């Protein structure tokens, strides 16, 4: 189907080429006209000079200052300005086509030939499109330069140039029309630019004209060349885009035909024929507009991108097809026109998918993409429906600054509404979009119950903690309800029960929870020997091995209010017996594997980077849809899960460490401390904790379910609470070199337990970034040198401080070794020296810190200067190389013509110096 669709669209794309076939194979008159105009254009140097100027302009637009900031190996910067470039290119190519004929009087001779007007018009059109094609071919050197400095996807480059070709051939008809109206080439250029500006700037017209007449913004966008060209730049060939450009060419060529036909009209019939042809032209225009509206509802397109990142999958198509025809879904995306480089990819993917959704949805889906600047009317409209700008850090010419950007959308129908305030670099765009469509197109949602425990993920509790972000995420798809463990839990009332830290439940509460699990209620459990998220500040007061906090806050213990005991002393023994698995509530898994050298020295070995690699290919299981296709997941201070022997259920490990790992017992991991805020004993991490390598793998998450046809618990158990912490939800929206699939894993688990698996495959779909690899390779060297020099400065500073401390130690030792001094005198002298050395040390520390900061700032400035110098060198070559072929060819033609002229001159007439 994809191959057939591609052939159909390519055939439609080559409609202008059909004119060439008509000219060169079936019509000698049109062929003669075309050859005459092409040779006239390229016989002189002016044509080559013009092509050179065009290629240079294209290079300057393609590699502008934003190109290196975006760090994307694409032609997006050129594509954004290409319609403006066409305003000068097309009129310049077409301005002499008819004007010079009228100026020189050769038009009368041309029209007296035994040829039809249509033949001459086709010959002229073929000539100007051929010249435009030559200019476009020379500009391909820009794409070759892109290959030299980056890793581009040639599929989008191909479709982009197809879009350039169609846009130029469409406007060529308008340029010919302008040239036929005047004998002056200059006037023809101006008129041509005005006519070409109509489709270029139609989308920029204000919403309200004089007299309060409102114009439909979406309709104006649909008839703008920039909007239609954008579909080609993302790597697709849309049939409606091809139809749009071809229809412009047909209408303008017909108007051109009317103009050249006027010479046949007699004075008496001129008014009548003018009215007749005017009505025909109006009818043709109305038909073209109507057919474009119909074509806009046809989602036929061929995707040439490598990852098909801008094409909706079968899952999305099924969701759209399931929307009730009389329940139109409105999708409004508020997007900033310029975003920092880290957000360029997500912005481009969002717009690309929305463009396809607009065509695929037809009357079922109404898509609106709204360019939104801070403090604009559009921004006020966005904020009114819950989409607010996000302040992000942007690097502009080596300077860090803040920028407010919009990347949000709202999806609504008569049933429901879903608002996604912001999409970040880690967001899964198609999943977010498709899930929202599926949610609002249904009358009822499934329900997720949230068990109330000491984790307090619903908010409140001691410390005043707010609601966890996992609940906001779940509300985008499910109804979310708190569930009290103090009463019986109806297994039929909830499609999934989320239980975080059930080890904190009391005996009566655990009994109610166990009854739900035994009844087969789908359950997602997060429990943790050391829940790092629940113990901010370094003091451990919440853990399975520790008692429950006193009710009523930290002063409750002075009021004789003692907390209830935990069920099974926090070991989950009864629950584990029902699940027939074991869990280490008093030991933490560690692993030496860390695939991120930039943070290698910043995180302890208890941070588990679960990632498939050669040494451990099954770290993230592909045996379950919950984990299949995910790339990397981060856990912290997790426990271990094991299946018991002889269990009669299905036990599927989901996340497993590598062989270079081990277990740390609770007593070795922590040491005694005291919490001044709760006036209770606490634990802290022991900095000298031992690490013992046991060279075995450790399961940290598993799915326990009954065998097919049997009944029993259906539980996903994750031995880590931090996996679902707010940090991972925030991290998706931030520009970072780290990317984890924690959120996707949790949502997959909820969907699988709820039996709602259609969105699961979308969470593992990602686009491969196409960056400027050559530039990155050069600049990374400077950044590596910067890190090395910073480390050397810090090391030197530490050595000087150690030397100062050593001097004090030597003086103190000398005083203590002097037997002539009494103990009191020794103590006094040591005190004086200590005070003096402490002052010197403090001054030295301040001086060293100041010097280090100065050196580091100097190094940063020099490094960014080197980076900018590198980018500037690439920019210079990127601008100078593309026009070289045109320059060389033009110079060659000039020299050949000069030599030919000299050869044909009579030797007696040559000037002798």
Short mmCIF file of N, CA and C in Angstrom, two decimals, residues 736-799:
data_model
loop_
_atom_site.label_atom_id
_atom_site.label_comp_id
_atom_site.label_asym_id
_atom_site.label_seq_id
_atom_site.Cartn_x
_atom_site.Cartn_y
_atom_site.Cartn_z
N UNK A 736 17.96 17.81 28.65
CA UNK A 736 18.98 17.09 29.40
C UNK A 736 19.57 15.99 28.54
N UNK A 737 20.83 15.66 28.80
CA UNK A 737 21.46 14.55 28.09
C UNK A 737 20.98 13.22 28.62
N UNK A 738 20.29 13.24 29.77
CA UNK A 738 19.77 12.01 30.36
C UNK A 738 18.32 11.80 29.95
N UNK A 739 17.99 10.58 29.59
CA UNK A 739 16.64 10.25 29.18
C UNK A 739 16.28 8.88 29.73
N UNK A 740 15.28 8.84 30.60
CA UNK A 740 14.88 7.58 31.22
C UNK A 740 13.42 7.27 30.88
N UNK A 741 13.13 5.97 30.88
CA UNK A 741 11.78 5.50 30.53
C UNK A 741 10.96 5.14 31.75
N UNK A 742 11.23 5.78 32.87
CA UNK A 742 10.48 5.45 34.09
C UNK A 742 8.99 5.71 33.94
N UNK A 743 8.64 6.86 33.39
CA UNK A 743 7.23 7.22 33.25
C UNK A 743 6.54 6.24 32.31
N UNK A 744 7.19 5.91 31.20
CA UNK A 744 6.60 4.96 30.25
C UNK A 744 6.41 3.59 30.91
N UNK A 745 7.36 3.17 31.72
CA UNK A 745 7.26 1.87 32.40
C UNK A 745 6.06 1.84 33.34
N UNK A 746 5.89 2.89 34.13
CA UNK A 746 4.78 2.93 35.09
C UNK A 746 3.44 2.93 34.35
N UNK A 747 3.32 3.76 33.33
CA UNK A 747 2.05 3.83 32.60
C UNK A 747 1.77 2.52 31.85
N UNK A 748 2.82 1.89 31.33
CA UNK A 748 2.63 0.59 30.70
C UNK A 748 2.08 -0.43 31.69
N UNK A 749 2.62 -0.41 32.92
CA UNK A 749 2.17 -1.35 33.94
C UNK A 749 0.69 -1.12 34.27
N UNK A 750 0.29 0.15 34.39
CA UNK A 750 -1.12 0.45 34.68
C UNK A 750 -2.00 -0.02 33.53
N UNK A 751 -1.59 0.26 32.29
CA UNK A 751 -2.41 -0.12 31.14
C UNK A 751 -2.55 -1.63 31.01
N UNK A 752 -1.44 -2.35 31.20
CA UNK A 752 -1.50 -3.81 31.06
C UNK A 752 -2.38 -4.41 32.15
N UNK A 753 -2.25 -3.92 33.37
CA UNK A 753 -3.10 -4.43 34.45
C UNK A 753 -4.57 -4.11 34.21
N UNK A 754 -4.83 -2.95 33.60
CA UNK A 754 -6.21 -2.55 33.33
C UNK A 754 -6.77 -3.17 32.06
N UNK A 755 -5.91 -3.85 31.29
CA UNK A 755 -6.37 -4.43 30.04
C UNK A 755 -6.54 -3.42 28.93
N UNK A 756 -5.91 -2.26 29.06
CA UNK A 756 -6.00 -1.17 28.09
C UNK A 756 -4.63 -1.01 27.43
N UNK A 757 -4.26 -1.95 26.55
CA UNK A 757 -2.89 -2.04 26.06
C UNK A 757 -2.67 -1.35 24.72
N UNK A 758 -3.66 -0.70 24.15
CA UNK A 758 -3.49 -0.18 22.80
C UNK A 758 -2.47 0.96 22.73
N UNK A 759 -2.27 1.67 23.84
CA UNK A 759 -1.32 2.78 23.82
C UNK A 759 0.10 2.35 24.17
N UNK A 760 0.27 1.12 24.64
CA UNK A 760 1.58 0.66 25.11
C UNK A 760 2.65 0.74 24.01
N UNK A 761 2.40 0.28 22.78
CA UNK A 761 3.46 0.35 21.76
C UNK A 761 3.93 1.77 21.45
N UNK A 762 3.07 2.75 21.66
CA UNK A 762 3.45 4.12 21.33
C UNK A 762 4.50 4.67 22.28
N UNK A 763 4.59 4.11 23.49
CA UNK A 763 5.54 4.65 24.47
C UNK A 763 6.98 4.23 24.21
N UNK A 764 7.19 3.30 23.30
CA UNK A 764 8.55 2.90 22.96
C UNK A 764 8.97 3.43 21.60
N UNK A 765 8.15 4.31 21.01
CA UNK A 765 8.46 4.86 19.69
C UNK A 765 9.21 6.17 19.84
N UNK A 766 10.38 6.26 19.20
CA UNK A 766 11.22 7.45 19.33
C UNK A 766 11.83 7.81 17.98
N UNK A 767 12.09 9.08 17.82
CA UNK A 767 12.78 9.56 16.62
C UNK A 767 14.27 9.69 16.93
N UNK A 768 15.09 9.26 15.98
CA UNK A 768 16.54 9.36 16.15
C UNK A 768 16.96 10.80 15.87
N UNK A 769 17.65 11.47 16.81
CA UNK A 769 18.07 12.85 16.56
C UNK A 769 19.10 12.93 15.45
N UNK A 770 18.93 13.88 14.55
CA UNK A 770 19.86 14.11 13.45
C UNK A 770 20.62 15.39 13.75
N UNK A 771 21.80 15.26 14.28
CA UNK A 771 22.54 16.42 14.76
C UNK A 771 23.73 16.71 13.86
N UNK A 772 24.41 17.83 14.16
CA UNK A 772 25.60 18.23 13.41
C UNK A 772 26.80 17.51 14.00
N UNK A 773 27.02 16.29 13.57
CA UNK A 773 28.02 15.42 14.20
C UNK A 773 29.43 15.98 14.06
N UNK A 774 29.76 16.53 12.90
CA UNK A 774 31.11 17.07 12.70
C UNK A 774 31.36 18.26 13.63
N UNK A 775 30.35 19.11 13.76
CA UNK A 775 30.48 20.26 14.66
C UNK A 775 30.58 19.78 16.11
N UNK A 776 29.76 18.81 16.47
CA UNK A 776 29.80 18.27 17.83
C UNK A 776 31.15 17.66 18.15
N UNK A 777 31.74 16.95 17.18
CA UNK A 777 33.04 16.32 17.41
C UNK A 777 34.11 17.36 17.68
N UNK A 778 34.05 18.47 16.94
CA UNK A 778 35.05 19.52 17.15
C UNK A 778 34.82 20.25 18.47
N UNK A 779 33.58 20.61 18.75
CA UNK A 779 33.30 21.39 19.96
C UNK A 779 33.42 20.54 21.22
N UNK A 780 33.14 19.23 21.14
CA UNK A 780 33.27 18.38 22.33
C UNK A 780 34.71 18.33 22.82
N UNK A 781 35.65 18.48 21.89
CA UNK A 781 37.06 18.51 22.28
C UNK A 781 37.34 19.71 23.18
N UNK A 782 36.80 20.86 22.81
CA UNK A 782 37.00 22.05 23.63
C UNK A 782 36.33 21.89 24.99
N UNK A 783 35.13 21.32 25.01
CA UNK A 783 34.43 21.15 26.27
C UNK A 783 35.15 20.14 27.17
N UNK A 784 35.73 19.09 26.57
CA UNK A 784 36.50 18.12 27.36
C UNK A 784 37.74 18.78 27.96
N UNK A 785 38.39 19.62 27.18
CA UNK A 785 39.55 20.34 27.70
C UNK A 785 39.14 21.29 28.83
N UNK A 786 37.96 21.90 28.70
CA UNK A 786 37.47 22.77 29.76
C UNK A 786 37.28 21.99 31.05
N UNK A 787 36.65 20.80 30.98
CA UNK A 787 36.45 20.00 32.19
C UNK A 787 37.78 19.59 32.82
N UNK A 788 38.76 19.23 31.97
CA UNK A 788 40.06 18.83 32.50
C UNK A 788 40.74 20.00 33.21
N UNK A 789 40.68 21.17 32.60
CA UNK A 789 41.31 22.34 33.21
C UNK A 789 40.60 22.74 34.50
N UNK A 790 39.27 22.63 34.52
CA UNK A 790 38.54 22.93 35.75
C UNK A 790 38.95 21.97 36.87
N UNK A 791 39.07 20.70 36.53
CA UNK A 791 39.49 19.72 37.54
C UNK A 791 40.90 20.00 38.03
N UNK A 792 41.80 20.39 37.11
CA UNK A 792 43.17 20.69 37.53
C UNK A 792 43.22 21.91 38.44
N UNK A 793 42.38 22.92 38.15
CA UNK A 793 42.32 24.10 39.01
C UNK A 793 41.82 23.72 40.40
N UNK A 794 40.76 22.90 40.44
CA UNK A 794 40.23 22.47 41.73
C UNK A 794 41.25 21.63 42.49
N UNK A 795 41.98 20.77 41.79
CA UNK A 795 43.00 19.94 42.43
C UNK A 795 44.11 20.81 42.99
N UNK A 796 44.56 21.78 42.20
CA UNK A 796 45.63 22.67 42.68
C UNK A 796 45.16 23.46 43.90
N UNK A 797 43.91 23.89 43.88
CA UNK A 797 43.37 24.63 45.02
C UNK A 797 43.34 23.75 46.27
N UNK A 798 42.90 22.52 46.10
CA UNK A 798 42.87 21.59 47.24
C UNK A 798 44.28 21.32 47.77
N UNK A 799 45.25 21.20 46.88
CA UNK A 799 46.62 20.93 47.31
C UNK A 799 47.17 22.10 48.13
#
